[in-house]
CSV table of N, CA and C in Angstrom, one decimal:
chain,number,residue,atom,x,y,z
A,1,UNK,N,0.7,-1.2,0.0
A,1,UNK,CA,0.1,-0.2,0.0
A,1,UNK,C,0.8,1.4,-0.3
A,2,UNK,N,2.3,1.2,0.8
A,2,UNK,CA,2.7,2.1,0.8
A,2,UNK,C,3.7,2.6,-0.2
A,3,UNK,N,4.2,1.5,-0.8
A,3,UNK,CA,4.6,1.6,-2.1
A,3,UNK,C,3.7,2.2,-3.3
A,4,UNK,N,2.8,2.2,-3.3
A,4,UNK,CA,1.5,2.3,-4.4
A,4,UNK,C,1.1,3.9,-4.2
A,5,UNK,N,1.0,4.3,-3.1
A,5,UNK,CA,0.8,5.4,-2.9
A,5,UNK,C,1.7,6.6,-3.4
A,6,UNK,N,3.1,6.1,-2.9
A,6,UNK,CA,4.4,6.7,-3.4
A,6,UNK,C,4.3,7.1,-5.4
A,7,UNK,N,4.0,6.0,-5.7
A,7,UNK,CA,4.2,5.7,-7.4
A,7,UNK,C,3.0,6.6,-7.5
A,8,UNK,N,1.7,6.6,-7.0
A,8,UNK,CA,0.9,7.5,-7.4
A,8,UNK,C,1.3,8.8,-7.6
A,9,UNK,N,1.8,9.2,-6.2
A,9,UNK,CA,2.4,10.6,-6.5
A,9,UNK,C,3.2,10.9,-7.4
A,10,UNK,N,3.8,10.3,-7.8
A,10,UNK,CA,5.1,10.6,-8.5
A,10,UNK,C,5.1,10.3,-9.9
A,11,UNK,N,4.5,9.2,-9.9
A,11,UNK,CA,4.1,8.4,-11.2
A,11,UNK,C,4.1,9.1,-12.9
A,12,UNK,N,3.1,10.3,-12.7
A,12,UNK,CA,3.2,11.4,-13.8
A,12,UNK,C,4.0,12.7,-13.4
A,13,UNK,N,4.9,12.7,-12.8
A,13,UNK,CA,5.5,13.9,-12.2
A,13,UNK,C,6.8,14.4,-12.8
A,14,UNK,N,7.0,15.0,-14.0
A,14,UNK,CA,8.5,14.9,-14.4
A,14,UNK,C,9.8,15.5,-13.7
A,15,UNK,N,10.9,14.7,-13.4
A,15,UNK,CA,11.7,15.5,-12.6
A,15,UNK,C,12.0,16.9,-12.8
A,16,UNK,N,12.2,17.3,-11.5
A,16,UNK,CA,12.4,18.8,-11.3
A,16,UNK,C,13.0,19.3,-10.1
A,17,UNK,N,14.0,20.0,-10.1
A,17,UNK,CA,14.5,20.4,-9.1
A,17,UNK,C,13.6,21.3,-8.3
A,18,UNK,N,13.3,22.3,-9.2
A,18,UNK,CA,12.3,23.5,-8.7
A,18,UNK,C,11.0,23.0,-7.7
A,19,UNK,N,10.3,22.1,-8.5
A,19,UNK,CA,9.0,21.6,-7.8
A,19,UNK,C,9.1,20.4,-6.8
A,20,UNK,N,9.9,20.3,-6.2
A,20,UNK,CA,10.2,19.0,-5.6
A,20,UNK,C,9.8,17.6,-5.8
A,21,UNK,N,10.9,17.3,-7.1
A,21,UNK,CA,10.2,16.1,-7.8
A,21,UNK,C,11.5,15.5,-8.0
A,22,UNK,N,12.4,15.0,-6.8
A,22,UNK,CA,13.9,14.4,-7.2
A,22,UNK,C,13.9,13.3,-6.4
A,23,UNK,N,14.8,12.9,-6.7
A,23,UNK,CA,15.2,10.9,-6.1
A,23,UNK,C,15.0,11.3,-4.8
A,24,UNK,N,15.4,12.3,-4.1
A,24,UNK,CA,15.3,12.4,-2.5
A,24,UNK,C,13.9,12.7,-2.1
A,25,UNK,N,13.4,13.6,-2.7
A,25,UNK,CA,11.6,13.5,-2.5
A,25,UNK,C,11.2,12.1,-2.7
A,26,UNK,N,11.2,11.4,-3.8
A,26,UNK,CA,10.9,10.2,-4.1
A,26,UNK,C,11.4,9.5,-2.9
A,27,UNK,N,12.4,9.2,-2.1
A,27,UNK,CA,12.9,8.6,-1.4
A,27,UNK,C,12.6,8.9,0.4
A,28,UNK,N,11.8,10.0,0.1
A,28,UNK,CA,11.3,10.7,1.7
A,28,UNK,C,9.8,10.1,1.8
A,29,UNK,N,9.5,10.6,0.9
A,29,UNK,CA,7.7,10.2,0.4
A,29,UNK,C,7.9,8.7,0.8
A,30,UNK,N,8.4,7.6,-0.1
A,30,UNK,CA,8.2,6.5,0.3
A,30,UNK,C,8.5,5.8,1.6
A,31,UNK,N,9.9,6.3,2.4
A,31,UNK,CA,9.9,6.3,3.9
A,31,UNK,C,8.7,6.8,4.7
A,32,UNK,N,7.9,7.7,4.2
A,32,UNK,CA,7.1,8.0,5.1
A,32,UNK,C,5.6,7.2,4.8
A,33,UNK,N,5.5,6.6,3.6
A,33,UNK,CA,4.5,5.8,3.5
A,33,UNK,C,4.8,4.6,4.1
A,34,UNK,N,5.8,4.3,4.1
A,34,UNK,CA,6.3,2.9,4.8
A,34,UNK,C,6.3,3.4,6.7
A,35,UNK,N,6.0,4.1,7.1
A,35,UNK,CA,5.9,4.1,8.4
A,35,UNK,C,7.1,5.1,9.0
A,36,UNK,N,8.1,5.7,8.2
A,36,UNK,CA,9.3,6.4,9.1
A,36,UNK,C,8.8,7.7,9.1
A,37,UNK,N,10.1,8.3,9.5
A,37,UNK,CA,9.8,9.9,9.8
A,37,UNK,C,11.0,10.3,9.8
A,38,UNK,N,11.4,10.7,8.6
A,38,UNK,CA,12.3,11.0,8.2
A,38,UNK,C,12.5,12.8,8.0
A,39,UNK,N,13.6,13.4,8.5
A,39,UNK,CA,13.6,14.8,8.6
A,39,UNK,C,13.0,15.7,7.2
A,40,UNK,N,12.5,16.5,7.5
A,40,UNK,CA,12.1,17.6,6.0
A,40,UNK,C,13.4,17.8,5.0
A,41,UNK,N,12.7,17.8,3.9
A,41,UNK,CA,14.1,18.2,2.8
A,41,UNK,C,14.2,19.5,2.7
A,42,UNK,N,15.2,20.3,3.1
A,42,UNK,CA,15.2,21.9,2.6
A,42,UNK,C,14.8,22.3,1.2
A,43,UNK,N,14.3,23.5,1.1
A,43,UNK,CA,13.8,23.5,0.0
A,43,UNK,C,15.0,23.9,-1.3
A,44,UNK,N,15.4,23.6,-2.1
A,44,UNK,CA,16.4,24.0,-3.2
A,44,UNK,C,15.6,24.0,-4.8
A,45,UNK,N,16.1,24.8,-5.2
A,45,UNK,CA,15.9,25.0,-6.8
A,45,UNK,C,16.7,24.3,-7.7
A,46,UNK,N,17.8,23.7,-7.6
A,46,UNK,CA,19.1,23.3,-8.4
A,46,UNK,C,20.2,22.0,-8.1
A,47,UNK,N,20.7,21.7,-8.8
A,47,UNK,CA,21.8,20.6,-8.5
A,47,UNK,C,22.5,21.3,-7.2
A,48,UNK,N,22.6,22.5,-7.6
A,48,UNK,CA,23.9,23.3,-6.9
A,48,UNK,C,23.5,23.7,-5.6
A,49,UNK,N,22.3,23.8,-5.3
A,49,UNK,CA,21.3,23.9,-4.3
A,49,UNK,C,21.0,22.6,-3.6
A,50,UNK,N,20.8,21.8,-4.2
A,50,UNK,CA,20.7,20.2,-3.4
A,50,UNK,C,22.3,20.1,-2.5
A,51,UNK,N,23.1,20.4,-3.5
A,51,UNK,CA,24.5,19.4,-2.8
A,51,UNK,C,24.7,20.9,-1.7
A,52,UNK,N,24.3,21.9,-1.8
A,52,UNK,CA,24.7,22.9,-0.8
A,52,UNK,C,23.6,22.4,0.5
A,53,UNK,N,22.3,21.8,0.6
A,53,UNK,CA,21.1,21.8,1.0
A,53,UNK,C,21.9,20.6,2.1
A,54,UNK,N,22.3,19.8,1.4
A,54,UNK,CA,22.7,18.4,1.7
A,54,UNK,C,24.3,18.6,3.0
A,55,UNK,N,25.0,19.7,2.4
A,55,UNK,CA,26.2,19.9,2.9
A,55,UNK,C,26.1,20.7,4.5
A,56,UNK,N,24.3,21.2,4.4
A,56,UNK,CA,24.2,22.2,5.8
A,56,UNK,C,23.9,21.0,6.7
A,57,UNK,N,23.4,19.9,6.3
A,57,UNK,CA,23.0,18.4,7.1
A,57,UNK,C,23.9,18.0,7.4
A,58,UNK,N,24.9,18.1,7.2
A,58,UNK,CA,26.4,17.5,7.2
A,58,UNK,C,26.4,15.9,6.5
A,59,UNK,N,26.5,16.1,5.5
A,59,UNK,CA,26.2,15.1,4.9
A,59,UNK,C,27.4,15.3,3.3
A,60,UNK,N,28.2,14.7,3.2
A,60,UNK,CA,28.8,14.8,1.9
A,60,UNK,C,28.2,14.2,0.4
A,61,UNK,N,27.1,12.9,1.0
A,61,UNK,CA,26.6,12.3,-0.6
A,61,UNK,C,25.1,12.1,0.1
A,62,UNK,N,24.5,11.7,-0.9
A,62,UNK,CA,22.9,11.3,-0.8
A,62,UNK,C,23.2,9.8,0.0
A,63,UNK,N,24.4,9.3,-0.5
A,63,UNK,CA,24.5,7.7,0.4
A,63,UNK,C,24.7,7.7,1.7
A,64,UNK,N,25.4,9.1,2.6
A,64,UNK,CA,25.8,9.4,3.7
A,64,UNK,C,24.4,9.3,4.2
A,65,UNK,N,23.9,10.4,3.8
A,65,UNK,CA,22.2,10.8,3.9
A,65,UNK,C,21.6,9.7,4.5
A,66,UNK,N,21.3,8.7,3.6
A,66,UNK,CA,20.5,7.6,3.5
A,66,UNK,C,21.3,6.7,4.6
A,67,UNK,N,22.1,6.2,4.3
A,67,UNK,CA,23.2,5.6,5.7
A,67,UNK,C,22.8,6.0,7.3
A,68,UNK,N,22.8,7.2,7.2
A,68,UNK,CA,22.3,8.0,8.6
A,68,UNK,C,20.7,7.6,9.1
A,69,UNK,N,19.9,7.2,8.2
A,69,UNK,CA,18.1,7.1,8.4
A,69,UNK,C,17.9,5.7,8.6
A,70,UNK,N,18.7,5.1,7.2
A,70,UNK,CA,18.2,3.7,7.4
A,70,UNK,C,19.2,2.6,7.2
A,71,UNK,N,18.7,1.1,7.5
A,71,UNK,CA,20.1,0.3,7.2
A,71,UNK,C,20.4,-0.3,5.8
A,72,UNK,N,21.8,-0.2,5.7
A,72,UNK,CA,22.4,-0.4,4.3
A,72,UNK,C,22.1,-1.8,4.0
A,73,UNK,N,22.0,-2.5,3.0
A,73,UNK,CA,21.7,-3.9,3.0
A,73,UNK,C,22.4,-4.0,1.7
A,74,UNK,N,22.3,-5.5,1.4
A,74,UNK,CA,22.7,-6.2,0.3
A,74,UNK,C,22.0,-5.9,-1.1
A,75,UNK,N,22.0,-5.4,-2.1
A,75,UNK,CA,21.2,-5.4,-3.1
A,75,UNK,C,20.3,-6.9,-3.1
A,76,UNK,N,21.3,-7.9,-3.2
A,76,UNK,CA,20.2,-9.3,-3.6
A,76,UNK,C,19.4,-9.4,-1.8
A,77,UNK,N,19.1,-8.5,-0.9
A,77,UNK,CA,18.5,-8.4,-0.1
A,77,UNK,C,17.1,-7.8,0.2
A,78,UNK,N,17.0,-6.9,-1.3
A,78,UNK,CA,15.9,-6.4,-1.0
A,78,UNK,C,14.8,-6.5,-1.4
A,79,UNK,N,13.6,-6.1,-0.7
A,79,UNK,CA,12.2,-6.3,-0.5
A,79,UNK,C,11.5,-5.2,-0.8
A,80,UNK,N,10.3,-5.7,-1.8
A,80,UNK,CA,9.2,-4.6,-2.4
A,80,UNK,C,9.4,-3.4,-1.3
A,81,UNK,N,9.7,-2.2,-2.0
A,81,UNK,CA,10.0,-0.7,-1.5
A,81,UNK,C,10.9,-0.4,-1.1
A,82,UNK,N,11.7,-1.3,-0.9
A,82,UNK,CA,13.2,-0.6,-0.3
A,82,UNK,C,13.9,0.1,-1.3
A,83,UNK,N,15.0,1.1,-0.9
A,83,UNK,CA,15.3,2.0,-2.0
A,83,UNK,C,17.1,1.3,-2.4
A,84,UNK,N,17.2,1.7,-4.0
A,84,UNK,CA,18.6,1.5,-4.2
A,84,UNK,C,19.0,2.5,-5.1
A,85,UNK,N,20.3,2.5,-5.2
A,85,UNK,CA,21.1,3.9,-6.1
A,85,UNK,C,21.7,3.2,-7.1
A,86,UNK,N,21.5,4.1,-8.1
A,86,UNK,CA,22.2,3.6,-9.0
A,86,UNK,C,23.1,4.9,-9.6
A,87,UNK,N,24.1,5.0,-10.4
A,87,UNK,CA,25.1,6.0,-11.1
A,87,UNK,C,24.0,6.8,-11.8
A,88,UNK,N,24.2,7.8,-11.0
A,88,UNK,CA,23.4,9.2,-11.7
A,88,UNK,C,23.9,9.8,-12.8
A,89,UNK,N,23.4,10.6,-13.4
A,89,UNK,CA,23.9,11.3,-14.9
A,89,UNK,C,24.3,12.8,-14.7
A,90,UNK,N,24.3,13.3,-13.2
A,90,UNK,CA,24.6,14.3,-13.0
A,90,UNK,C,25.6,13.9,-11.7
A,91,UNK,N,25.1,15.1,-10.4
A,91,UNK,CA,26.2,14.9,-9.2
A,91,UNK,C,25.5,13.8,-8.5
A,92,UNK,N,24.3,13.5,-8.5
A,92,UNK,CA,23.8,12.7,-7.6
A,92,UNK,C,23.6,11.4,-7.9
A,93,UNK,N,23.6,10.3,-7.3
A,93,UNK,CA,23.0,8.9,-7.6
A,93,UNK,C,21.3,8.7,-8.3
A,94,UNK,N,21.0,8.0,-9.0
A,94,UNK,CA,19.5,7.9,-8.8
A,94,UNK,C,18.8,7.0,-8.1
A,95,UNK,N,18.3,7.8,-7.1
A,95,UNK,CA,17.7,6.8,-6.3
A,95,UNK,C,16.0,5.9,-6.6
A,96,UNK,N,16.3,5.1,-6.4
A,96,UNK,CA,14.7,4.4,-6.9
A,96,UNK,C,14.3,2.8,-5.5
A,97,UNK,N,12.8,2.7,-6.3
A,97,UNK,CA,12.4,2.2,-5.0
A,97,UNK,C,12.0,0.7,-6.1
A,98,UNK,N,12.6,-0.5,-5.3
A,98,UNK,CA,12.6,-1.9,-5.5
A,98,UNK,C,11.3,-2.1,-5.8
A,99,UNK,N,10.9,-2.8,-6.9
A,99,UNK,CA,9.4,-3.3,-7.0
A,99,UNK,C,9.3,-4.6,-6.9
A,100,UNK,N,10.0,-5.3,-6.1
A,100,UNK,CA,9.6,-6.8,-5.3
A,100,UNK,C,10.0,-7.8,-6.3
A,101,UNK,N,10.4,-7.5,-7.9
A,101,UNK,CA,11.2,-8.6,-8.9
A,101,UNK,C,12.3,-8.2,-9.2
A,102,UNK,N,12.4,-7.8,-10.5
A,102,UNK,CA,13.8,-7.5,-11.0
A,102,UNK,C,13.6,-6.2,-11.9
A,103,UNK,N,12.8,-5.0,-11.3
A,103,UNK,CA,13.0,-3.9,-11.5
A,103,UNK,C,13.2,-3.1,-10.5
A,104,UNK,N,13.7,-1.6,-10.7
A,104,UNK,CA,13.7,-0.8,-9.9
A,104,UNK,C,12.8,0.7,-10.5
A,105,UNK,N,12.1,1.3,-10.0
A,105,UNK,CA,11.1,2.4,-10.4
A,105,UNK,C,11.8,3.7,-10.0
A,106,UNK,N,11.9,4.5,-10.5
A,106,UNK,CA,12.2,5.9,-10.5
A,106,UNK,C,12.5,6.6,-12.1
A,107,UNK,N,13.0,7.6,-11.9
A,107,UNK,CA,13.5,8.2,-13.1
A,107,UNK,C,14.7,8.1,-13.4
A,108,UNK,N,14.9,8.3,-14.7
A,108,UNK,CA,15.9,8.2,-15.6
A,108,UNK,C,16.2,9.0,-16.9
A,109,UNK,N,17.3,9.0,-17.3
A,109,UNK,CA,17.6,10.1,-18.2
A,109,UNK,C,16.7,9.8,-19.6
A,110,UNK,N,16.5,8.6,-20.1
A,110,UNK,CA,15.8,8.2,-21.2
A,110,UNK,C,14.3,9.2,-21.1
A,111,UNK,N,13.9,9.1,-19.9
A,111,UNK,CA,12.6,9.6,-20.1
A,111,UNK,C,12.3,10.1,-18.3
A,112,UNK,N,12.7,11.5,-18.4
A,112,UNK,CA,12.3,11.9,-17.1
A,112,UNK,C,10.9,12.6,-17.1
A,113,UNK,N,10.1,12.1,-17.9
A,113,UNK,CA,8.7,12.6,-17.8
A,113,UNK,C,7.9,12.1,-16.3
A,114,UNK,N,8.1,10.6,-15.9
A,114,UNK,CA,7.4,10.6,-14.8
A,114,UNK,C,8.4,9.4,-14.2
A,115,UNK,N,7.8,8.7,-13.1
A,115,UNK,CA,8.4,7.5,-12.6
A,115,UNK,C,8.0,6.1,-13.5
A,116,UNK,N,9.2,5.4,-14.0
A,116,UNK,CA,8.8,4.7,-15.0
A,116,UNK,C,9.7,3.4,-14.5
A,117,UNK,N,9.6,2.0,-14.7
A,117,UNK,CA,10.3,1.1,-14.5
A,117,UNK,C,11.8,0.9,-15.1
A,118,UNK,N,12.8,0.4,-14.4
A,118,UNK,CA,14.2,0.2,-15.2
A,118,UNK,C,14.4,-1.2,-15.1
A,119,UNK,N,14.5,-2.0,-16.3
A,119,UNK,CA,14.7,-3.4,-16.0
A,119,UNK,C,16.4,-3.2,-16.1
A,120,UNK,N,17.1,-4.7,-16.0
A,120,UNK,CA,18.1,-4.7,-16.0
A,120,UNK,C,19.0,-3.7,-15.6
A,121,UNK,N,18.6,-3.5,-14.3
A,121,UNK,CA,19.6,-2.4,-13.6
A,121,UNK,C,20.0,-3.1,-12.4
A,122,UNK,N,19.9,-4.0,-12.1
A,122,UNK,CA,20.0,-5.0,-10.7
A,122,UNK,C,21.7,-4.9,-10.2
A,123,UNK,N,22.6,-5.2,-11.3
A,123,UNK,CA,23.9,-5.1,-11.6
A,123,UNK,C,24.4,-4.0,-11.4
A,124,UNK,N,23.9,-2.8,-11.6
A,124,UNK,CA,24.4,-1.3,-11.6
A,124,UNK,C,24.2,-1.0,-9.7
A,125,UNK,N,23.5,-1.4,-9.1
A,125,UNK,CA,23.3,-0.5,-7.9
A,125,UNK,C,24.6,-0.9,-7.1
A,126,UNK,N,24.6,0.5,-6.6
A,126,UNK,CA,25.9,1.0,-5.8
A,126,UNK,C,25.4,1.4,-4.3
A,127,UNK,N,24.1,1.0,-3.8
A,127,UNK,CA,23.6,0.8,-2.5
A,127,UNK,C,22.3,0.4,-2.5
A,128,UNK,N,21.9,0.1,-1.7
A,128,UNK,CA,20.7,-0.1,-1.0
A,128,UNK,C,20.2,-0.1,0.5
A,129,UNK,N,18.7,0.1,0.9
A,129,UNK,CA,18.7,0.5,2.2
A,129,UNK,C,17.3,-0.2,2.7
A,130,UNK,N,17.3,-1.0,4.0
A,130,UNK,CA,15.9,-1.2,3.9
A,130,UNK,C,15.2,-0.4,4.5
A,131,UNK,N,13.8,-0.6,4.1
A,131,UNK,CA,12.8,0.3,4.7
A,131,UNK,C,11.7,-0.6,5.0
């Protein structure tokens, strides 16, 4: 139910720094929908602003932020709704939601118009977190 609520919220929202439609917003929404109470995300309107906000929170990377909030797990141990990080196209990794099968759900460069399933990405995961 929690993962479906997250996907419903972001499925048709294009990736956009200025309108809070980013990977970290997706991850926070997913965590909240699964019963966690992650801290609020400071407002930012660009990748530079996001990097500044992350540093102000005391973290050098998104992975470090997620490590401070959730237990890191092996990608092979992921369950439906867990978070995974893939190499990103910019300064941050792509944070996605595991679908419980063999796909990750999130924005990707080929079509950033909304949340899409990404197949054959399991071997590219650089981090995973249990929600």
